[in-house]
């Protein structure tokens, strides 16, 4: 039987929209990098861009190490819009 990797599990959680307030920032960062996004850092702002994706994703971690729920929603919308959730 096929075992899902951590990025696939995280993608499912993000795409399903059931746990936006419970996504670890580092996991989200790792997922975006695995999908081919380039990362720039300006202070606490992690800015992600990818060729072929018009939007730029700007993420900042919360004090508890989690991603901000509204930023997880923005990532979900981009993943679905560009069908990137099928790339993992």
N, CA, C and O atoms as a printed pandas DataFrame, in Angstrom:
     atom_number atom_name residue_name chain_id  residue_number  x_coord  y_coord  z_coord
0              1         N          UNK        A               1    0.837   -1.191    0.000
1              2        CA          UNK        A               1    0.000    0.000    0.000
2              3         C          UNK        A               1    0.879    1.250    0.000
3              4         O          UNK        A               1    1.959    1.258    0.590
4              5         N          UNK        A               2    0.417    2.282   -0.651
5              6        CA          UNK        A               2    1.165    3.524   -0.801
6              7         C          UNK        A               2    1.038    4.384    0.460
7              8         O          UNK        A               2   -0.072    4.641    0.927
8              9         N          UNK        A               3    2.160    4.824    1.005
9             10        CA          UNK        A               3    2.145    5.689    2.195
10            11         C          UNK        A               3    2.306    7.140    1.764
11            12         O          UNK        A               3    3.156    7.458    0.932
12            13         N          UNK        A               4    1.490    8.016    2.332
13            14        CA          UNK        A               4    1.569    9.432    1.987
14            15         C          UNK        A               4    2.732   10.095    2.712
15            16         O          UNK        A               4    2.974    9.833    3.890
16            17         N          UNK        A               5    3.447   10.957    1.996
17            18        CA          UNK        A               5    4.539   11.702    2.597
18            19         C          UNK        A               5    4.010   12.897    3.370
19            20         O          UNK        A               5    2.825   13.223    3.308
20            21         N          UNK        A               6    4.913   13.544    4.100
21            22        CA          UNK        A               6    4.477   14.670    4.944
22            23         C          UNK        A               6    3.951   15.838    4.112
23            24         O          UNK        A               6    3.013   16.518    4.528
24            25         N          UNK        A               7    4.544   16.079    2.941
25            26        CA          UNK        A               7    4.054   17.174    2.109
26            27         C          UNK        A               7    2.659   16.873    1.574
27            28         O          UNK        A               7    1.817   17.767    1.491
28            29         N          UNK        A               8    2.416   15.623    1.213
29            30        CA          UNK        A               8    1.081   15.252    0.717
30            31         C          UNK        A               8    0.025   15.415    1.814
31            32         O          UNK        A               8   -1.067   15.927    1.562
32            33         N          UNK        A               9    0.357   14.980    3.021
33            34        CA          UNK        A               9   -0.586   15.118    4.138
34            35         C          UNK        A               9   -0.871   16.592    4.413
35            36         O          UNK        A               9   -2.017   16.979    4.640
36            37         N          UNK        A              10    0.188   17.413    4.391
37            38        CA          UNK        A              10    0.018   18.842    4.628
38            39         C          UNK        A              10   -0.822   19.471    3.517
39            40         O          UNK        A              10   -1.691   20.299    3.791
40            41         N          UNK        A              11   -0.568   19.082    2.270
41            42        CA          UNK        A              11   -1.359   19.593    1.146
42            43         C          UNK        A              11   -2.833   19.279    1.337
43            44         O          UNK        A              11   -3.690   20.137    1.121
44            45         N          UNK        A              12   -3.127   18.051    1.742
45            46        CA          UNK        A              12   -4.522   17.665    1.978
46            47         C          UNK        A              12   -5.155   18.523    3.051
47            48         O          UNK        A              12   -6.301   18.953    2.916
48            49         N          UNK        A              13   -4.402   18.777    4.135
49            50        CA          UNK        A              13   -4.928   19.610    5.228
50            51         C          UNK        A              13   -5.182   21.034    4.752
51            52         O          UNK        A              13   -6.185   21.645    5.123
52            53         N          UNK        A              14   -4.274   21.568    3.928
53            54        CA          UNK        A              14   -4.439   22.941    3.447
54            55         C          UNK        A              14   -5.602   23.019    2.465
55            56         O          UNK        A              14   -6.459   23.895    2.583
56            57         N          UNK        A              15   -5.634   22.109    1.501
57            58        CA          UNK        A              15   -6.677   22.139    0.463
58            59         C          UNK        A              15   -8.059   21.898    1.061
59            60         O          UNK        A              15   -9.045   22.466    0.591
60            61         N          UNK        A              16   -8.138   21.061    2.095
61            62        CA          UNK        A              16   -9.438   20.778    2.707
62            63         C          UNK        A              16   -9.959   21.995    3.488
63            64         O          UNK        A              16  -11.168   22.145    3.666
64            65         N          UNK        A              17   -9.053   22.857    3.950
65            66        CA          UNK        A              17   -9.469   24.077    4.636
66            67         C          UNK        A              17   -9.980   23.854    6.044
67            68         O          UNK        A              17  -10.610   24.743    6.618
68            69         N          UNK        A              18   -9.722   22.684    6.614
69            70        CA          UNK        A              18  -10.271   22.386    7.941
70            71         C          UNK        A              18   -9.348   22.790    9.086
71            72         O          UNK        A              18   -9.791   22.860   10.232
72            73         N          UNK        A              19   -8.081   23.054    8.800
73            74        CA          UNK        A              19   -7.166   23.347    9.913
74            75         C          UNK        A              19   -6.247   24.527    9.629
75            76         O          UNK        A              19   -5.053   24.466    9.920
76            77         N          UNK        A              20   -6.793   25.601    9.062
77            78        CA          UNK        A              20   -5.964   26.771    8.735
78            79         C          UNK        A              20   -5.223   27.335    9.947
79            80         O          UNK        A              20   -4.106   27.835    9.811
80            81         N          UNK        A              21   -5.829   27.258   11.119
81            82        CA          UNK        A              21   -5.209   27.826   12.320
82            83         C          UNK        A              21   -4.223   26.859   12.965
83            84         O          UNK        A              21   -3.655   27.161   14.014
84            85         N          UNK        A              22   -4.017   25.702   12.347
85            86        CA          UNK        A              22   -3.195   24.672   12.975
86            87         C          UNK        A              22   -2.100   24.159   12.045
87            88         O          UNK        A              22   -1.738   22.984   12.105
88            89         N          UNK        A              23   -1.575   25.023   11.193
89            90        CA          UNK        A              23   -0.513   24.644   10.255
90            91         C          UNK        A              23    0.789   25.253   10.755
91            92         O          UNK        A              23    0.862   26.460   10.987
92            93         N          UNK        A              24    1.814   24.430   10.923
93            94        CA          UNK        A              24    3.111   24.938   11.364
94            95         C          UNK        A              24    3.762   25.747   10.247
95            96         O          UNK        A              24    3.745   25.344    9.083
96            97         N          UNK        A              25    4.338   26.898   10.617
97            98        CA          UNK        A              25    4.963   27.784    9.635
98            99         C          UNK        A              25    6.065   27.068    8.859
99           100         O          UNK        A              25    6.128   27.166    7.634
100          101         N          UNK        A              26    6.935   26.347    9.571
101          102        CA          UNK        A              26    8.063   25.674    8.900
102          103         C          UNK        A              26    7.573   24.605    7.923
103          104         O          UNK        A              26    8.183   24.407    6.872
104          105         N          UNK        A              27    6.479   23.914    8.256
105          106        CA          UNK        A              27    5.924   22.910    7.340
106          107         C          UNK        A              27    5.419   23.579    6.066
107          108         O          UNK        A              27    5.641   23.074    4.965
108          109         N          UNK        A              28    4.739   24.718    6.217
109          110        CA          UNK        A              28    4.205   25.446    5.070
110          111         C          UNK        A              28    5.348   25.959    4.195
111          112         O          UNK        A              28    5.285   25.892    2.967
112          113         N          UNK        A              29    6.380   26.466    4.839
113          114        CA          UNK        A              29    7.561   26.967    4.139
114          115         C          UNK        A              29    8.224   25.840    3.340
115          116         O          UNK        A              29    8.576   26.021    2.175
116          117         N          UNK        A              30    8.386   24.700    3.965
117          118        CA          UNK        A              30    8.999   23.539    3.317
118          119         C          UNK        A              30    8.157   23.061    2.127
119          120         O          UNK        A              30    8.694   22.701    1.080
120          121         N          UNK        A              31    6.841   23.063    2.302
121          122        CA          UNK        A              31    5.938   22.645    1.222
122          123         C          UNK        A              31    6.089   23.571    0.014
123          124         O          UNK        A              31    6.226   23.099   -1.114
124          125         N          UNK        A              32    6.064   24.877    0.244
125          126        CA          UNK        A              32    6.180   25.822   -0.870
126          127         C          UNK        A              32    7.506   25.638   -1.605
127          128         O          UNK        A              32    7.546   25.679   -2.835
128          129         N          UNK        A              33    8.588   25.436   -0.859
129          130        CA          UNK        A              33    9.891   25.226   -1.488
130          131         C          UNK        A              33    9.888   23.940   -2.306
131          132         O          UNK        A              33   10.483   23.889   -3.382
132          133         N          UNK        A              34    9.218   22.892   -1.801
133          134        CA          UNK        A              34    9.168   21.621   -2.531
134          135         C          UNK        A              34    8.347   21.743   -3.816
135          136         O          UNK        A              34    8.522   20.958   -4.748
136          137         N          UNK        A              35    7.452   22.731   -3.860
137          138        CA          UNK        A              35    6.642   22.966   -5.058
138          139         C          UNK        A              35    7.342   23.906   -6.046
139          140         O          UNK        A              35    6.771   24.270   -7.074
140          141         N          UNK        A              36    8.571   24.292   -5.731
141          142        CA          UNK        A              36    9.346   25.098   -6.666
142          143         C          UNK        A              36    9.297   26.595   -6.440
143          144         O          UNK        A              36    9.748   27.363   -7.290
144          145         N          UNK        A              37    8.757   27.023   -5.307
145          146        CA          UNK        A              37    8.731   28.455   -5.017
146          147         C          UNK        A              37   10.114   28.910   -4.554
147          148         O          UNK        A              37   10.809   28.187   -3.841
148          149         N          UNK        A              38   10.502   30.112   -4.967
149          150        CA          UNK        A              38   11.736   30.743   -4.504
150          151         C          UNK        A              38   11.394   31.538   -3.251
151          152         O          UNK        A              38   10.316   32.124   -3.157
152          153         N          UNK        A              39   12.307   31.558   -2.298
153          154        CA          UNK        A              39   12.049   32.272   -1.041
154          155         C          UNK        A              39   13.037   33.417   -0.851
155          156         O          UNK        A              39   14.242   33.248   -1.035
156          157         N          UNK        A              40   12.513   34.588   -0.479
157          158        CA          UNK        A              40   13.327   35.721   -0.052
158          159         C          UNK        A              40   12.887   36.055    1.366
159          160         O          UNK        A              40   11.724   35.863    1.719
160          161         N          UNK        A              41   13.801   36.547    2.167
161          162        CA          UNK        A              41   13.435   36.910    3.536
162          163         C          UNK        A              41   13.766   38.373    3.785
163          164         O          UNK        A              41   14.866   38.838    3.486
164          165         N          UNK        A              42   12.799   39.086    4.334
165          166        CA          UNK        A              42   12.988   40.478    4.748
166          167         C          UNK        A              42   12.498   40.577    6.182
167          168         O          UNK        A              42   11.297   40.711    6.418
168          169         N          UNK        A              43   13.404   40.514    7.135
169          170        CA          UNK        A              43   12.987   40.514    8.537
170          171         C          UNK        A              43   12.177   39.263    8.820
171          172         O          UNK        A              43   12.648   38.152    8.579
172          173         N          UNK        A              44   10.953   39.433    9.334
173          174        CA          UNK        A              44   10.117   38.266    9.622
174          175         C          UNK        A              44    9.263   37.865    8.411
175          176         O          UNK        A              44    8.524   36.883    8.473
176          177         N          UNK        A              45    9.363   38.618    7.316
177          178        CA          UNK        A              45    8.567   38.325    6.120
178          179         C          UNK        A              45    9.300   37.333    5.223
179          180         O          UNK        A              45   10.440   37.562    4.817
180          181         N          UNK        A              46    8.633   36.244    4.929
181          182        CA          UNK        A              46    9.155   35.256    3.991
182          183         C          UNK        A              46    8.330   35.410    2.719
183          184         O          UNK        A              46    7.122   35.168    2.718
184          185         N          UNK        A              47    8.989   35.812    1.641
185          186        CA          UNK        A              47    8.288   36.135    0.405
186          187         C          UNK        A              47    8.592   35.051   -0.627
187          188         O          UNK        A              47    9.750   34.786   -0.949
188          189         N          UNK        A              48    7.530   34.431   -1.136
189          190        CA          UNK        A              48    7.664   33.315   -2.066
190          191         C          UNK        A              48    7.143   33.709   -3.437
191          192         O          UNK        A              48    6.088   34.331   -3.560
192          193         N          UNK        A              49    7.897   33.340   -4.465
193          194        CA          UNK        A              49    7.448   33.579   -5.829
194          195         C          UNK        A              49    7.800   32.364   -6.670
195          196         O          UNK        A              49    8.699   31.594   -6.330
196          197         N          UNK        A              50    7.084   32.205   -7.764
197          198        CA          UNK        A              50    7.312   31.055   -8.639
198          199         C          UNK        A              50    7.004   31.478  -10.067
199          200         O          UNK        A              50    6.030   32.185  -10.327
200          201         N          UNK        A              51    7.839   31.039  -10.972
201          202        CA          UNK        A              51    7.605   31.308  -12.388
202          203         C          UNK        A              51    6.255   30.717  -12.791
203          204         O          UNK        A              51    5.956   29.566  -12.472
204          205         N          UNK        A              52    5.451   31.498  -13.484
205          206        CA          UNK        A              52    4.138   31.020  -13.908
206          207         C          UNK        A              52    3.024   31.312  -12.924
207          208         O          UNK        A              52    1.853   31.082  -13.225
208          209         N          UNK        A              53    3.377   31.821  -11.737
209          210        CA          UNK        A              53    2.373   32.184  -10.727
210          211         C          UNK        A              53    2.439   33.699  -10.550
211          212         O          UNK        A              53    3.461   34.238  -10.127
212          213         N          UNK        A              54    1.336   34.382  -10.878
213          214        CA          UNK        A              54    1.327   35.854  -10.846
214          215         C          UNK        A              54    1.436   36.399   -9.424
215          216         O          UNK        A              54    2.106   37.404   -9.191
216          217         N          UNK        A              55    0.776   35.733   -8.474
217          218        CA          UNK        A              55    0.750   36.229   -7.097
218          219         C          UNK        A              55    2.081   35.967   -6.388
219          220         O          UNK        A              55    2.801   35.016   -6.691
220          221         N          UNK        A              56    2.373   36.845   -5.439
221          222        CA          UNK        A              56    3.508   36.642   -4.546
222          223         C          UNK        A              56    2.924   36.289   -3.186
223          224         O          UNK        A              56    1.959   36.913   -2.744
224          225         N          UNK        A              57    3.494   35.302   -2.525
225          226        CA          UNK        A              57    3.009   34.867   -1.215
226          227         C          UNK        A              57    3.924   35.464   -0.149
227          228         O          UNK        A              57    5.138   35.258   -0.179
228          229         N          UNK        A              58    3.342   36.198    0.784
229          230        CA          UNK        A              58    4.094   36.830    1.858
230          231         C          UNK        A              58    3.644   36.188    3.167
231          232         O          UNK        A              58    2.493   36.350    3.573
232          233         N          UNK        A              59    4.538   35.465    3.825
233          234        CA          UNK        A              59    4.189   34.764    5.065
234          235         C          UNK        A              59    5.011   35.298    6.227
235          236         O          UNK        A              59    6.180   35.651    6.076
236          237         N          UNK        A              60    4.372   35.347    7.389
237          238        CA          UNK        A              60    5.084   35.634    8.622
238          239         C          UNK        A              60    4.623   34.625    9.663
239          240         O          UNK        A              60    3.431   34.333    9.762
240          241         N          UNK        A              61    5.568   34.089   10.444
241          242        CA          UNK        A              61    5.165   33.139   11.485
242          243         C          UNK        A              61    4.536   33.855   12.678
243          244         O          UNK        A              61    4.875   35.000   12.976
244          245         N          UNK        A              62    3.627   33.177   13.349
245          246        CA          UNK        A              62    3.097   33.662   14.619
246          247         C          UNK        A              62    4.114   33.329   15.714
247          248         O          UNK        A              62    5.039   32.549   15.486
248          249         N          UNK        A              63    3.948   33.909   16.881
249          250        CA          UNK        A              63    4.882   33.683   17.990
250          251         C          UNK        A              63    4.972   32.210   18.388
251          252         O          UNK        A              63    6.010   31.761   18.873
252          253         N          UNK        A              64    3.874   31.451   18.183
253          254        CA          UNK        A              64    3.873   30.037   18.574
254          255         C          UNK        A              64    4.402   29.115   17.476
255          256         O          UNK        A              64    4.333   27.894   17.609
256          257         N          UNK        A              65    4.934   29.694   16.384
257          258        CA          UNK        A              65    5.518   28.872   15.320
258          259         C          UNK        A              65    4.525   28.428   14.260
259          260         O          UNK        A              65    4.884   27.691   13.342
260          261         N          UNK        A              66    3.287   28.866   14.378
261          262        CA          UNK        A              66    2.276   28.489   13.386
262          263         C          UNK        A              66    2.167   29.563   12.310
263          264         O          UNK        A              66    2.583   30.705   12.506
264          265         N          UNK        A              67    1.602   29.174   11.174
265          266        CA          UNK        A              67    1.338   30.127   10.101
266          267         C          UNK        A              67    0.038   30.862   10.422
267          268         O          UNK        A              67   -0.831   30.326   11.110
268          269         N          UNK        A              68   -0.090   32.081    9.925
269          270        CA          UNK        A              68   -1.323   32.846   10.149
270          271         C          UNK        A              68   -2.441   32.233    9.312
271          272         O          UNK        A              68   -2.250   31.975    8.123
272          273         N          UNK        A              69   -3.609   31.995    9.919
273          274        CA          UNK        A              69   -4.709   31.335    9.202
274          275         C          UNK        A              69   -5.076   32.005    7.878
275          276         O          UNK        A              69   -5.327   31.312    6.893
276          277         N          UNK        A              70   -5.113   33.340    7.836
277          278        CA          UNK        A              70   -5.502   33.990    6.577
278          279         C          UNK        A              70   -4.434   33.792    5.504
279          280         O          UNK        A              70   -4.742   33.797    4.313
280          281         N          UNK        A              71   -3.170   33.617    5.926
281          282        CA          UNK        A              71   -2.106   33.368    4.954
282          283         C          UNK        A              71   -2.179   31.932    4.429
283          284         O          UNK        A              71   -1.872   31.679    3.264
284          285         N          UNK        A              72   -2.584   30.994    5.288
285          286        CA          UNK        A              72   -2.798   29.610    4.838
286          287         C          UNK        A              72   -3.906   29.602    3.783
287          288         O          UNK        A              72   -3.818   28.884    2.787
288          289         N          UNK        A              73   -4.949   30.404    4.008
289          290        CA          UNK        A              73   -6.050   30.493    3.040
290          291         C          UNK        A              73   -5.555   31.052    1.700
291          292         O          UNK        A              73   -5.949   30.565    0.641
292          293         N          UNK        A              74   -4.700   32.062    1.748
293          294        CA          UNK        A              74   -4.134   32.618    0.515
294          295         C          UNK        A              74   -3.333   31.552   -0.235
295          296         O          UNK        A              74   -3.440   31.433   -1.455
296          297         N          UNK        A              75   -2.529   30.777    0.505
297          298        CA          UNK        A              75   -1.743   29.704   -0.116
298          299         C          UNK        A              75   -2.689   28.688   -0.759
299          300         O          UNK        A              75   -2.451   28.254   -1.887
300          301         N          UNK        A              76   -3.760   28.305   -0.054
301          302        CA          UNK        A              76   -4.729   27.346   -0.595
302          303         C          UNK        A              76   -5.309   27.853   -1.914
303          304         O          UNK        A              76   -5.381   27.114   -2.896
304          305         N          UNK        A              77   -5.720   29.119   -1.926
305          306        CA          UNK        A              77   -6.312   29.678   -3.146
306          307         C          UNK        A              77   -5.343   29.624   -4.320
307          308         O          UNK        A              77   -5.754   29.339   -5.444
308          309         N          UNK        A              78   -4.073   29.891   -4.078
309          310        CA          UNK        A              78   -3.070   29.845   -5.146
310          311         C          UNK        A              78   -2.814   28.397   -5.580
311          312         O          UNK        A              78   -2.713   28.115   -6.775
312          313         N          UNK        A              79   -2.708   27.483   -4.615
313          314        CA          UNK        A              79   -2.495   26.067   -4.955
314          315         C          UNK        A              79   -3.621   25.552   -5.843
315          316         O          UNK        A              79   -3.375   24.843   -6.818
316          317         N          UNK        A              80   -4.857   25.910   -5.503
317          318        CA          UNK        A              80   -6.007   25.445   -6.284
318          319         C          UNK        A              80   -6.076   26.154   -7.639
319          320         O          UNK        A              80   -6.331   25.518   -8.661
320          321         N          UNK        A              81   -5.852   27.454   -7.645
321          322        CA          UNK        A              81   -5.932   28.228   -8.892
322          323         C          UNK        A              81   -4.959   27.699   -9.945
323          324         O          UNK        A              81   -5.306   27.589  -11.120
324          325         N          UNK        A              82   -3.727   27.369   -9.511
325          326        CA          UNK        A              82   -2.699   26.920  -10.445
326          327         C          UNK        A              82   -2.552   25.396  -10.453
327          328         O          UNK        A              82   -1.632   24.857  -11.068
328          329         N          UNK        A              83   -3.472   24.707   -9.762
329          330        CA          UNK        A              83   -3.466   23.245   -9.684
330          331         C          UNK        A              83   -2.122   22.681   -9.188
331          332         O          UNK        A              83   -1.682   21.617   -9.624
332          333         N          UNK        A              84   -1.496   23.405   -8.285
333          334        CA          UNK        A              84   -0.217   22.975   -7.736
334          335         C          UNK        A              84   -0.379   21.853   -6.722
335          336         O          UNK        A              84    0.577   21.139   -6.421
336          337         N          UNK        A              85   -1.595   21.699   -6.195
337          338        CA          UNK        A              85   -1.827   20.647   -5.215
338          339         C          UNK        A              85   -1.713   19.260   -5.851
339          340         O          UNK        A              85   -1.702   18.257   -5.136
340          341         N          UNK        A              86   -1.628   19.188   -7.164
341          342        CA          UNK        A              86   -1.484   17.899   -7.847
342          343         C          UNK        A              86   -0.031   17.556   -8.119
343          344         O          UNK        A              86    0.259   16.488   -8.657
344          345         N          UNK        A              87    0.893   18.449   -7.754
345          346        CA          UNK        A              87    2.306   18.259   -8.104
346          347         C          UNK        A              87    3.094   17.434   -7.104
347          348         O          UNK        A              87    4.200   16.997   -7.420
348          349         N          UNK        A              88    2.572   17.207   -5.926
349          350        CA          UNK        A              88    3.342   16.474   -4.908
350          351         C          UNK        A              88    3.229   14.976   -5.151
351          352         O          UNK        A              88    3.804   14.184   -4.404
